[in-house]
Amino acid sequence: MADSIRQKVFRFDWTQCEPLHALLCMPAIGIPLFVAIRLGYPGTGVLLSSGAMCVGFGSFQQPLFRRWGPMLAAAVGITISAMVGAAARDHTLLLAAIAILWAFLYGMANSLGPAAAWVGMECCVFLIISSAAPASAGSPTDTLHQALLRGAGVFCGGVLEMLAILIFWRFVPRATSTLTDPNFDPATLRWEYFLSHFAPKSIHFQFALRMAVTMAIAVAVYRTRNFGNAYWVAMTAILLPKPEFALTTLRTVHRFVGTLLGAGLCTVLIVFVRPTGETLALLVLLFLFAGYCLLRVNYGAFVVCITGYVCFILAIVRLPEKVVLAHRIEATILGGAIGLIVHLIFRATRRKLHILPEID
């Protein structure tokens, strides 16, 4: 297994690179970002481009009822998650309960196919990131108003990206999308199949429980850390695990190395060079374009690019201080350790209790 994991870590499948489609995703991300920065509203630009970025990745996903299904589902899902996360940011217990529910649903969504699982994961990520948004003084009504504005910004960016891609698809080939499950019909909601997985031996049910426990621990750690990037703990913990043991181990290696490289190099650049808003926007587009291109080529390289994108787009709102580099590395290590340790404990426990999944 170790040799197999090592080969996959360093394998680059350039046949999966789609630079043309990656390029098609960029206008709906870059134009709102540059316009908002020029008008003096960088925060609005970040919200719009974040929603567009996520929906752009949805265009690479497998069908969900329709070819554009993942994009629409992501736009709606991340909007709700962004609003809920922002509204619950001052209430740790409420946030933890919602995050646990989100993580469980994400785990169960794997039974509905890869596209549904991806939407669930993105919803968890946006919930966590929005819960870390800076709080401002005011009444609970002000908090709700800010949550609605955050959701509106994310939704508008997502819809803009979806419409742009649908227009582009009329003139250029769509991104490659293959179905790995021969029994999966993306045009049909397998509701009975979904409900059948609420059973102890279902790999998806076990994964959902594992994600719920992982999220509970990660949110508890994130909310007790005294630095601004602590949400990276929960974000890393939710991104690493997969239902299969080998994939979790592989993604852990990729995520650790990719995040440390991406966060380290980009944060050093931001902290010491202090680029301006327009320069940061260019770096955002450059790293995001590379991320789209490397999505299926190599997960580790993809993580480097996406981590760089996150660092640069957050810096548009507020340039970080030198201590942020250490905090991001610490949060990545904590989140990765939580995800992997919970996975190993669940794996050992299910063997001891003789509840091995039907598919492993």
PDB file of C-alpha atoms in Angstrom, residues 64-356:
ATOM      1  CA  LEU A  64     -26.581  15.998 -11.060  1.00  0.00           C
ATOM      2  CA  PHE A  65     -29.975  15.632 -12.771  1.00  0.00           C
ATOM      3  CA  ARG A  66     -28.538  17.840 -15.535  1.00  0.00           C
ATOM      4  CA  ARG A  67     -25.020  18.690 -16.690  1.00  0.00           C
ATOM      5  CA  TRP A  68     -25.392  22.075 -15.030  1.00  0.00           C
ATOM      6  CA  GLY A  69     -26.955  20.543 -11.910  1.00  0.00           C
ATOM      7  CA  PRO A  70     -23.842  20.692  -9.700  1.00  0.00           C
ATOM      8  CA  MET A  71     -23.395  24.393 -10.478  1.00  0.00           C
ATOM      9  CA  LEU A  72     -26.960  25.279  -9.474  1.00  0.00           C
ATOM     10  CA  ALA A  73     -26.894  23.031  -6.409  1.00  0.00           C
ATOM     11  CA  ALA A  74     -23.577  24.539  -5.324  1.00  0.00           C
ATOM     12  CA  ALA A  75     -24.818  28.117  -5.811  1.00  0.00           C
ATOM     13  CA  VAL A  76     -27.867  27.479  -3.619  1.00  0.00           C
ATOM     14  CA  GLY A  77     -26.029  25.325  -1.070  1.00  0.00           C
ATOM     15  CA  ILE A  78     -23.082  27.640  -0.455  1.00  0.00           C
ATOM     16  CA  THR A  79     -25.446  30.626  -0.246  1.00  0.00           C
ATOM     17  CA  ILE A  80     -27.460  28.995   2.537  1.00  0.00           C
ATOM     18  CA  SER A  81     -24.270  27.833   4.254  1.00  0.00           C
ATOM     19  CA  ALA A  82     -22.687  31.275   4.061  1.00  0.00           C
ATOM     20  CA  MET A  83     -25.765  32.914   5.597  1.00  0.00           C
ATOM     21  CA  VAL A  84     -26.136  30.302   8.332  1.00  0.00           C
ATOM     22  CA  GLY A  85     -22.429  30.389   9.195  1.00  0.00           C
ATOM     23  CA  ALA A  86     -22.392  34.183   9.435  1.00  0.00           C
ATOM     24  CA  ALA A  87     -25.587  34.244  11.510  1.00  0.00           C
ATOM     25  CA  ALA A  88     -24.273  31.638  13.981  1.00  0.00           C
ATOM     26  CA  ARG A  89     -20.732  32.986  14.303  1.00  0.00           C
ATOM     27  CA  ASP A  90     -21.322  34.414  17.796  1.00  0.00           C
ATOM     28  CA  HIS A  91     -22.977  31.238  19.140  1.00  0.00           C
ATOM     29  CA  THR A  92     -20.459  28.409  19.399  1.00  0.00           C
ATOM     30  CA  LEU A  93     -22.861  25.666  20.497  1.00  0.00           C
ATOM     31  CA  LEU A  94     -25.350  26.528  17.761  1.00  0.00           C
ATOM     32  CA  LEU A  95     -22.576  26.663  15.188  1.00  0.00           C
ATOM     33  CA  ALA A  96     -21.235  23.301  16.363  1.00  0.00           C
ATOM     34  CA  ALA A  97     -24.674  21.676  16.112  1.00  0.00           C
ATOM     35  CA  ILE A  98     -25.219  23.030  12.594  1.00  0.00           C
ATOM     36  CA  ALA A  99     -21.715  22.072  11.491  1.00  0.00           C
ATOM     37  CA  ILE A 100     -22.210  18.508  12.765  1.00  0.00           C
ATOM     38  CA  LEU A 101     -25.487  18.251  10.826  1.00  0.00           C
ATOM     39  CA  TRP A 102     -23.832  19.669   7.691  1.00  0.00           C
ATOM     40  CA  ALA A 103     -20.946  17.181   8.011  1.00  0.00           C
ATOM     41  CA  PHE A 104     -23.308  14.228   8.475  1.00  0.00           C
ATOM     42  CA  LEU A 105     -25.353  15.208   5.432  1.00  0.00           C
ATOM     43  CA  TYR A 106     -22.142  15.623   3.445  1.00  0.00           C
ATOM     44  CA  GLY A 107     -21.146  12.077   4.380  1.00  0.00           C
ATOM     45  CA  MET A 108     -24.529  10.668   3.374  1.00  0.00           C
ATOM     46  CA  ALA A 109     -24.491  12.663   0.116  1.00  0.00           C
ATOM     47  CA  ASN A 110     -21.730  10.348  -1.082  1.00  0.00           C
ATOM     48  CA  SER A 111     -24.420   7.703  -1.646  1.00  0.00           C
ATOM     49  CA  LEU A 112     -26.008   9.995  -4.270  1.00  0.00           C
ATOM     50  CA  GLY A 113     -22.881  10.198  -6.398  1.00  0.00           C
ATOM     51  CA  PRO A 114     -19.673  12.239  -6.681  1.00  0.00           C
ATOM     52  CA  ALA A 115     -21.391  15.495  -7.662  1.00  0.00           C
ATOM     53  CA  ALA A 116     -23.719  15.462  -4.655  1.00  0.00           C
ATOM     54  CA  ALA A 117     -20.783  14.651  -2.384  1.00  0.00           C
ATOM     55  CA  TRP A 118     -18.809  17.592  -3.798  1.00  0.00           C
ATOM     56  CA  VAL A 119     -21.743  19.966  -3.207  1.00  0.00           C
ATOM     57  CA  GLY A 120     -21.999  18.756   0.383  1.00  0.00           C
ATOM     58  CA  MET A 121     -18.304  19.314   0.986  1.00  0.00           C
ATOM     59  CA  GLU A 122     -18.435  22.856  -0.425  1.00  0.00           C
ATOM     60  CA  CYS A 123     -21.385  23.663   1.824  1.00  0.00           C
ATOM     61  CA  CYS A 124     -19.362  22.580   4.861  1.00  0.00           C
ATOM     62  CA  VAL A 125     -16.415  24.720   3.768  1.00  0.00           C
ATOM     63  CA  PHE A 126     -18.529  27.854   3.232  1.00  0.00           C
ATOM     64  CA  LEU A 127     -20.285  27.319   6.563  1.00  0.00           C
ATOM     65  CA  ILE A 128     -16.946  27.245   8.404  1.00  0.00           C
ATOM     66  CA  ILE A 129     -15.376  30.154   6.521  1.00  0.00           C
ATOM     67  CA  SER A 130     -18.437  32.366   7.015  1.00  0.00           C
ATOM     68  CA  SER A 131     -18.497  31.592  10.729  1.00  0.00           C
ATOM     69  CA  ALA A 132     -15.048  33.179  10.953  1.00  0.00           C
ATOM     70  CA  ALA A 133     -16.114  36.426   9.286  1.00  0.00           C
ATOM     71  CA  PRO A 134     -15.190  39.442  11.458  1.00  0.00           C
ATOM     72  CA  ALA A 135     -18.018  40.412  13.776  1.00  0.00           C
ATOM     73  CA  SER A 136     -19.143  44.015  13.979  1.00  0.00           C
ATOM     74  CA  ALA A 137     -20.843  45.818  16.809  1.00  0.00           C
ATOM     75  CA  GLY A 138     -24.598  45.948  16.751  1.00  0.00           C
ATOM     76  CA  SER A 139     -27.781  44.097  17.543  1.00  0.00           C
ATOM     77  CA  PRO A 140     -28.696  40.548  16.459  1.00  0.00           C
ATOM     78  CA  THR A 141     -30.665  42.186  13.652  1.00  0.00           C
ATOM     79  CA  ASP A 142     -27.431  43.680  12.342  1.00  0.00           C
ATOM     80  CA  THR A 143     -25.831  40.236  12.386  1.00  0.00           C
ATOM     81  CA  LEU A 144     -28.751  38.770  10.438  1.00  0.00           C
ATOM     82  CA  HIS A 145     -28.561  41.633   7.947  1.00  0.00           C
ATOM     83  CA  GLN A 146     -24.851  41.007   7.406  1.00  0.00           C
ATOM     84  CA  ALA A 147     -25.519  37.272   6.986  1.00  0.00           C
ATOM     85  CA  LEU A 148     -28.121  37.994   4.306  1.00  0.00           C
ATOM     86  CA  LEU A 149     -25.740  40.352   2.503  1.00  0.00           C
ATOM     87  CA  ARG A 150     -22.996  37.731   2.617  1.00  0.00           C
ATOM     88  CA  GLY A 151     -25.321  35.123   1.174  1.00  0.00           C
ATOM     89  CA  ALA A 152     -26.492  37.533  -1.534  1.00  0.00           C
ATOM     90  CA  GLY A 153     -22.915  38.271  -2.590  1.00  0.00           C
ATOM     91  CA  VAL A 154     -22.010  34.597  -2.803  1.00  0.00           C
ATOM     92  CA  PHE A 155     -25.221  33.740  -4.683  1.00  0.00           C
ATOM     93  CA  CYS A 156     -24.848  36.544  -7.229  1.00  0.00           C
ATOM     94  CA  GLY A 157     -21.279  35.488  -7.955  1.00  0.00           C
ATOM     95  CA  GLY A 158     -22.317  31.858  -8.320  1.00  0.00           C
ATOM     96  CA  VAL A 159     -25.230  32.611 -10.650  1.00  0.00           C
ATOM     97  CA  LEU A 160     -23.059  34.910 -12.758  1.00  0.00           C
ATOM     98  CA  GLU A 161     -20.488  32.135 -13.181  1.00  0.00           C
ATOM     99  CA  MET A 162     -23.142  29.575 -14.038  1.00  0.00           C
ATOM    100  CA  LEU A 163     -24.760  31.797 -16.686  1.00  0.00           C
ATOM    101  CA  ALA A 164     -21.371  32.652 -18.201  1.00  0.00           C
ATOM    102  CA  ILE A 165     -20.386  28.989 -18.458  1.00  0.00           C
ATOM    103  CA  LEU A 166     -23.739  27.989 -19.964  1.00  0.00           C
ATOM    104  CA  ILE A 167     -23.244  30.655 -22.636  1.00  0.00           C
ATOM    105  CA  PHE A 168     -19.668  29.521 -23.325  1.00  0.00           C
ATOM    106  CA  TRP A 169     -20.837  25.913 -23.617  1.00  0.00           C
ATOM    107  CA  ARG A 170     -22.858  26.890 -26.679  1.00  0.00           C
ATOM    108  CA  PHE A 171     -19.634  27.612 -28.557  1.00  0.00           C
ATOM    109  CA  VAL A 172     -16.941  25.381 -27.017  1.00  0.00           C
ATOM    110  CA  PRO A 173     -16.814  21.765 -25.772  1.00  0.00           C
ATOM    111  CA  ARG A 174     -17.814  21.142 -22.188  1.00  0.00           C
ATOM    112  CA  ALA A 175     -15.368  19.915 -19.564  1.00  0.00           C
ATOM    113  CA  THR A 176     -14.841  16.162 -19.573  1.00  0.00           C
ATOM    114  CA  SER A 177     -17.135  14.389 -17.123  1.00  0.00           C
ATOM    115  CA  THR A 178     -17.321  10.617 -16.801  1.00  0.00           C
ATOM    116  CA  LEU A 179     -19.520   8.493 -14.562  1.00  0.00           C
ATOM    117  CA  THR A 180     -17.530   6.049 -12.443  1.00  0.00           C
ATOM    118  CA  ASP A 181     -20.601   4.231 -11.128  1.00  0.00           C
ATOM    119  CA  PRO A 182     -22.268   2.230 -13.949  1.00  0.00           C
ATOM    120  CA  ASN A 183     -25.462   1.915 -11.891  1.00  0.00           C
ATOM    121  CA  PHE A 184     -25.764   5.650 -11.272  1.00  0.00           C
ATOM    122  CA  ASP A 185     -28.335   7.586 -13.277  1.00  0.00           C
ATOM    123  CA  PRO A 186     -27.611  11.304 -12.739  1.00  0.00           C
ATOM    124  CA  ALA A 187     -31.098  12.231 -13.950  1.00  0.00           C
ATOM    125  CA  THR A 188     -32.810  10.281 -11.159  1.00  0.00           C
ATOM    126  CA  LEU A 189     -32.849  10.992  -7.432  1.00  0.00           C
ATOM    127  CA  ARG A 190     -32.145   7.623  -5.837  1.00  0.00           C
ATOM    128  CA  TRP A 191     -34.202   8.385  -2.711  1.00  0.00           C
ATOM    129  CA  GLU A 192     -34.831   4.765  -1.700  1.00  0.00           C
ATOM    130  CA  TYR A 193     -31.169   3.934  -2.259  1.00  0.00           C
ATOM    131  CA  PHE A 194     -30.221   6.939  -0.139  1.00  0.00           C
ATOM    132  CA  LEU A 195     -32.470   5.843   2.735  1.00  0.00           C
ATOM    133  CA  SER A 196     -31.165   2.273   2.527  1.00  0.00           C
ATOM    134  CA  HIS A 197     -27.747   3.553   3.574  1.00  0.00           C
ATOM    135  CA  PHE A 198     -29.004   4.553   7.023  1.00  0.00           C
ATOM    136  CA  ALA A 199     -27.632   1.269   8.317  1.00  0.00           C
ATOM    137  CA  PRO A 200     -24.594   0.433  10.517  1.00  0.00           C
ATOM    138  CA  LYS A 201     -22.811  -1.522   7.784  1.00  0.00           C
ATOM    139  CA  SER A 202     -23.228   1.097   5.088  1.00  0.00           C
ATOM    140  CA  ILE A 203     -19.903   2.668   4.140  1.00  0.00           C
ATOM    141  CA  HIS A 204     -21.678   5.979   3.564  1.00  0.00           C
ATOM    142  CA  PHE A 205     -23.411   5.913   6.955  1.00  0.00           C
ATOM    143  CA  GLN A 206     -20.117   5.106   8.665  1.00  0.00           C
ATOM    144  CA  PHE A 207     -18.443   7.913   6.759  1.00  0.00           C
ATOM    145  CA  ALA A 208     -21.234  10.319   7.738  1.00  0.00           C
ATOM    146  CA  LEU A 209     -20.792   9.452  11.417  1.00  0.00           C
ATOM    147  CA  ARG A 210     -17.041   9.847  11.089  1.00  0.00           C
ATOM    148  CA  MET A 211     -17.443  13.255   9.474  1.00  0.00           C
ATOM    149  CA  ALA A 212     -19.866  14.353  12.189  1.00  0.00           C
ATOM    150  CA  VAL A 213     -17.392  13.377  14.928  1.00  0.00           C
ATOM    151  CA  THR A 214     -14.521  14.964  13.005  1.00  0.00           C
ATOM    152  CA  MET A 215     -16.453  18.204  12.594  1.00  0.00           C
ATOM    153  CA  ALA A 216     -17.455  18.282  16.270  1.00  0.00           C
ATOM    154  CA  ILE A 217     -13.851  17.986  17.418  1.00  0.00           C
ATOM    155  CA  ALA A 218     -12.513  20.346  14.755  1.00  0.00           C
ATOM    156  CA  VAL A 219     -15.053  23.085  15.526  1.00  0.00           C
ATOM    157  CA  ALA A 220     -14.328  22.757  19.256  1.00  0.00           C
ATOM    158  CA  VAL A 221     -10.604  23.188  18.582  1.00  0.00           C
ATOM    159  CA  TYR A 222     -11.181  26.010  16.092  1.00  0.00           C
ATOM    160  CA  ARG A 223     -13.382  27.995  18.488  1.00  0.00           C
ATOM    161  CA  THR A 224     -10.907  27.669  21.359  1.00  0.00           C
ATOM    162  CA  ARG A 225      -7.822  28.800  19.448  1.00  0.00           C
ATOM    163  CA  ASN A 226      -6.849  32.428  19.870  1.00  0.00           C
ATOM    164  CA  PHE A 227      -5.857  33.390  16.340  1.00  0.00           C
ATOM    165  CA  GLY A 228      -7.748  34.595  13.312  1.00  0.00           C
ATOM    166  CA  ASN A 229      -6.977  31.670  11.005  1.00  0.00           C
ATOM    167  CA  ALA A 230      -8.186  28.988  13.411  1.00  0.00           C
ATOM    168  CA  TYR A 231     -11.040  28.109  11.061  1.00  0.00           C
ATOM    169  CA  TRP A 232      -8.394  26.403   8.900  1.00  0.00           C
ATOM    170  CA  VAL A 233      -8.476  23.614  11.510  1.00  0.00           C
ATOM    171  CA  ALA A 234     -12.078  22.702  10.718  1.00  0.00           C
ATOM    172  CA  MET A 235     -11.690  23.395   7.008  1.00  0.00           C
ATOM    173  CA  THR A 236      -8.683  21.058   6.720  1.00  0.00           C
ATOM    174  CA  ALA A 237     -10.328  18.367   8.851  1.00  0.00           C
ATOM    175  CA  ILE A 238     -13.431  18.269   6.633  1.00  0.00           C
ATOM    176  CA  LEU A 239     -11.504  18.244   3.343  1.00  0.00           C
ATOM    177  CA  LEU A 240      -9.159  15.352   4.091  1.00  0.00           C
ATOM    178  CA  PRO A 241     -11.293  12.265   4.853  1.00  0.00           C
ATOM    179  CA  LYS A 242     -12.798  10.013   2.195  1.00  0.00           C
ATOM    180  CA  PRO A 243     -14.912   6.885   2.691  1.00  0.00           C
ATOM    181  CA  GLU A 244     -11.999   4.691   1.575  1.00  0.00           C
ATOM    182  CA  PHE A 245      -8.954   4.340   3.870  1.00  0.00           C
ATOM    183  CA  ALA A 246      -6.340   4.526   1.106  1.00  0.00           C
ATOM    184  CA  LEU A 247      -7.860   7.700  -0.348  1.00  0.00           C
ATOM    185  CA  THR A 248      -7.936   9.343   3.083  1.00  0.00           C
ATOM    186  CA  THR A 249      -4.253   8.550   3.578  1.00  0.00           C
ATOM    187  CA  LEU A 250      -3.394   9.804   0.096  1.00  0.00           C
ATOM    188  CA  ARG A 251      -5.351  13.029   0.502  1.00  0.00           C
ATOM    189  CA  THR A 252      -3.767  13.577   3.912  1.00  0.00           C
ATOM    190  CA  VAL A 253      -0.291  13.438   2.397  1.00  0.00           C
ATOM    191  CA  HIS A 254      -1.307  15.660  -0.512  1.00  0.00           C
ATOM    192  CA  ARG A 255      -3.175  18.123   1.677  1.00  0.00           C
ATOM    193  CA  PHE A 256      -0.405  18.425   4.246  1.00  0.00           C
ATOM    194  CA  VAL A 257       2.344  19.001   1.728  1.00  0.00           C
ATOM    195  CA  GLY A 258       0.235  21.128  -0.621  1.00  0.00           C
ATOM    196  CA  THR A 259      -1.173  23.351   2.095  1.00  0.00           C
ATOM    197  CA  LEU A 260       2.174  23.858   3.794  1.00  0.00           C
ATOM    198  CA  LEU A 261       3.819  24.779   0.488  1.00  0.00           C
ATOM    199  CA  GLY A 262       0.965  26.966  -0.719  1.00  0.00           C
ATOM    200  CA  ALA A 263       0.354  28.728   2.588  1.00  0.00           C
ATOM    201  CA  GLY A 264       4.057  29.115   3.292  1.00  0.00           C
ATOM    202  CA  LEU A 265       5.135  30.548  -0.055  1.00  0.00           C
ATOM    203  CA  CYS A 266       2.111  32.787  -0.582  1.00  0.00           C
ATOM    204  CA  THR A 267       1.957  34.107   2.953  1.00  0.00           C
ATOM    205  CA  VAL A 268       5.664  34.950   2.852  1.00  0.00           C
ATOM    206  CA  LEU A 269       5.079  36.832  -0.404  1.00  0.00           C
ATOM    207  CA  ILE A 270       2.100  38.733   1.010  1.00  0.00           C
ATOM    208  CA  VAL A 271       3.730  39.564   4.338  1.00  0.00           C
ATOM    209  CA  PHE A 272       7.046  40.787   2.998  1.00  0.00           C
ATOM    210  CA  VAL A 273       6.153  42.217  -0.442  1.00  0.00           C
ATOM    211  CA  ARG A 274       2.756  43.688   0.597  1.00  0.00           C
ATOM    212  CA  PRO A 275       1.188  43.710  -2.900  1.00  0.00           C
ATOM    213  CA  THR A 276      -1.658  46.099  -3.755  1.00  0.00           C
ATOM    214  CA  GLY A 277      -5.280  45.145  -4.387  1.00  0.00           C
ATOM    215  CA  GLU A 278      -4.966  44.882  -8.179  1.00  0.00           C
ATOM    216  CA  THR A 279      -1.774  42.838  -7.896  1.00  0.00           C
ATOM    217  CA  LEU A 280      -3.445  40.525  -5.403  1.00  0.00           C
ATOM    218  CA  ALA A 281      -6.388  40.118  -7.789  1.00  0.00           C
ATOM    219  CA  LEU A 282      -4.009  39.086 -10.579  1.00  0.00           C
ATOM    220  CA  LEU A 283      -2.381  36.550  -8.269  1.00  0.00           C
ATOM    221  CA  VAL A 284      -5.837  35.253  -7.321  1.00  0.00           C
ATOM    222  CA  LEU A 285      -6.690  34.644 -10.984  1.00  0.00           C
ATOM    223  CA  LEU A 286      -3.302  33.116 -11.759  1.00  0.00           C
ATOM    224  CA  PHE A 287      -3.450  30.595  -8.906  1.00  0.00           C
ATOM    225  CA  LEU A 288      -7.111  29.815  -9.504  1.00  0.00           C
ATOM    226  CA  PHE A 289      -6.524  29.196 -13.206  1.00  0.00           C
ATOM    227  CA  ALA A 290      -3.708  26.817 -12.280  1.00  0.00           C
ATOM    228  CA  GLY A 291      -6.023  25.154  -9.760  1.00  0.00           C
ATOM    229  CA  TYR A 292      -8.704  24.544 -12.393  1.00  0.00           C
ATOM    230  CA  CYS A 293      -6.066  23.096 -14.727  1.00  0.00           C
ATOM    231  CA  LEU A 294      -4.574  20.796 -12.070  1.00  0.00           C
ATOM    232  CA  LEU A 295      -7.891  19.656 -10.584  1.00  0.00           C
ATOM    233  CA  ARG A 296      -7.623  16.128 -12.000  1.00  0.00           C
ATOM    234  CA  VAL A 297      -3.898  16.140 -12.782  1.00  0.00           C
ATOM    235  CA  ASN A 298      -2.494  15.873  -9.249  1.00  0.00           C
ATOM    236  CA  TYR A 299      -4.329  16.600  -6.016  1.00  0.00           C
ATOM    237  CA  GLY A 300      -1.228  17.836  -4.196  1.00  0.00           C
ATOM    238  CA  ALA A 301      -0.389  20.393  -6.877  1.00  0.00           C
ATOM    239  CA  PHE A 302      -4.042  21.399  -6.974  1.00  0.00           C
ATOM    240  CA  VAL A 303      -3.983  22.020  -3.208  1.00  0.00           C
ATOM    241  CA  VAL A 304      -0.895  24.239  -3.554  1.00  0.00           C
ATOM    242  CA  CYS A 305      -2.747  26.426  -6.062  1.00  0.00           C
ATOM    243  CA  ILE A 306      -6.026  26.563  -4.151  1.00  0.00           C
ATOM    244  CA  THR A 307      -4.244  27.359  -0.896  1.00  0.00           C
ATOM    245  CA  GLY A 308      -2.459  30.176  -2.695  1.00  0.00           C
ATOM    246  CA  TYR A 309      -5.777  31.410  -4.060  1.00  0.00           C
ATOM    247  CA  VAL A 310      -7.273  31.445  -0.557  1.00  0.00           C
ATOM    248  CA  CYS A 311      -4.266  33.304   0.877  1.00  0.00           C
ATOM    249  CA  PHE A 312      -4.345  35.965  -1.831  1.00  0.00           C
ATOM    250  CA  ILE A 313      -8.100  36.530  -1.870  1.00  0.00           C
ATOM    251  CA  LEU A 314      -8.236  36.889   1.911  1.00  0.00           C
ATOM    252  CA  ALA A 315      -5.358  39.362   1.712  1.00  0.00           C
ATOM    253  CA  ILE A 316      -7.467  41.597  -0.564  1.00  0.00           C
ATOM    254  CA  VAL A 317      -9.669  42.401   2.427  1.00  0.00           C
ATOM    255  CA  ARG A 318      -6.842  42.553   4.954  1.00  0.00           C
ATOM    256  CA  LEU A 319      -3.106  42.030   4.501  1.00  0.00           C
ATOM    257  CA  PRO A 320      -1.930  39.489   7.101  1.00  0.00           C
ATOM    258  CA  GLU A 321       0.856  39.963   9.597  1.00  0.00           C
ATOM    259  CA  LYS A 322       3.932  37.747   9.857  1.00  0.00           C
ATOM    260  CA  VAL A 323       2.405  35.581  12.574  1.00  0.00           C
ATOM    261  CA  VAL A 324      -0.307  34.371  10.152  1.00  0.00           C
ATOM    262  CA  LEU A 325       2.150  32.006   8.441  1.00  0.00           C
ATOM    263  CA  ALA A 326       2.786  30.085  11.659  1.00  0.00           C
ATOM    264  CA  HIS A 327      -0.923  30.071  12.468  1.00  0.00           C
ATOM    265  CA  ARG A 328      -1.905  28.613   9.085  1.00  0.00           C
ATOM    266  CA  ILE A 329       0.698  25.876   9.367  1.00  0.00           C
ATOM    267  CA  GLU A 330      -0.426  25.073  12.911  1.00  0.00           C
ATOM    268  CA  ALA A 331      -4.084  24.975  11.872  1.00  0.00           C
ATOM    269  CA  THR A 332      -3.310  22.702   8.923  1.00  0.00           C
ATOM    270  CA  ILE A 333      -1.426  20.264  11.115  1.00  0.00           C
ATOM    271  CA  LEU A 334      -4.184  20.260  13.748  1.00  0.00           C
ATOM    272  CA  GLY A 335      -6.965  19.775  11.210  1.00  0.00           C
ATOM    273  CA  GLY A 336      -5.120  17.036   9.355  1.00  0.00           C
ATOM    274  CA  ALA A 337      -4.310  15.236  12.594  1.00  0.00           C
ATOM    275  CA  ILE A 338      -7.936  15.380  13.735  1.00  0.00           C
ATOM    276  CA  GLY A 339      -9.244  14.000  10.441  1.00  0.00           C
ATOM    277  CA  LEU A 340      -6.698  11.183  10.275  1.00  0.00           C
ATOM    278  CA  ILE A 341      -6.905  10.166  13.951  1.00  0.00           C
ATOM    279  CA  VAL A 342     -10.707  10.020  13.928  1.00  0.00           C
ATOM    280  CA  HIS A 343     -10.532   7.953  10.755  1.00  0.00           C
ATOM    281  CA  LEU A 344      -8.079   5.469  12.284  1.00  0.00           C
ATOM    282  CA  ILE A 345     -10.160   5.150  15.470  1.00  0.00           C
ATOM    283  CA  PHE A 346     -13.331   4.498  13.476  1.00  0.00           C
ATOM    284  CA  ARG A 347     -11.545   1.923  11.345  1.00  0.00           C
ATOM    285  CA  ALA A 348     -10.223   0.056  14.373  1.00  0.00           C
ATOM    286  CA  THR A 349     -13.572   0.253  16.193  1.00  0.00           C
ATOM    287  CA  ARG A 350     -15.641  -1.105  13.347  1.00  0.00           C
ATOM    288  CA  ARG A 351     -13.325  -4.113  13.044  1.00  0.00           C
ATOM    289  CA  LYS A 352     -13.559  -4.794  16.764  1.00  0.00           C
ATOM    290  CA  LEU A 353     -17.351  -4.526  16.707  1.00  0.00           C
ATOM    291  CA  HIS A 354     -17.577  -6.572  13.474  1.00  0.00           C
ATOM    292  CA  ILE A 355     -19.452  -3.872  11.574  1.00  0.00           C
ATOM    293  CA  LEU A 356     -17.200  -3.726   8.527  1.00  0.00           C
TER     294      LEU A 356
END
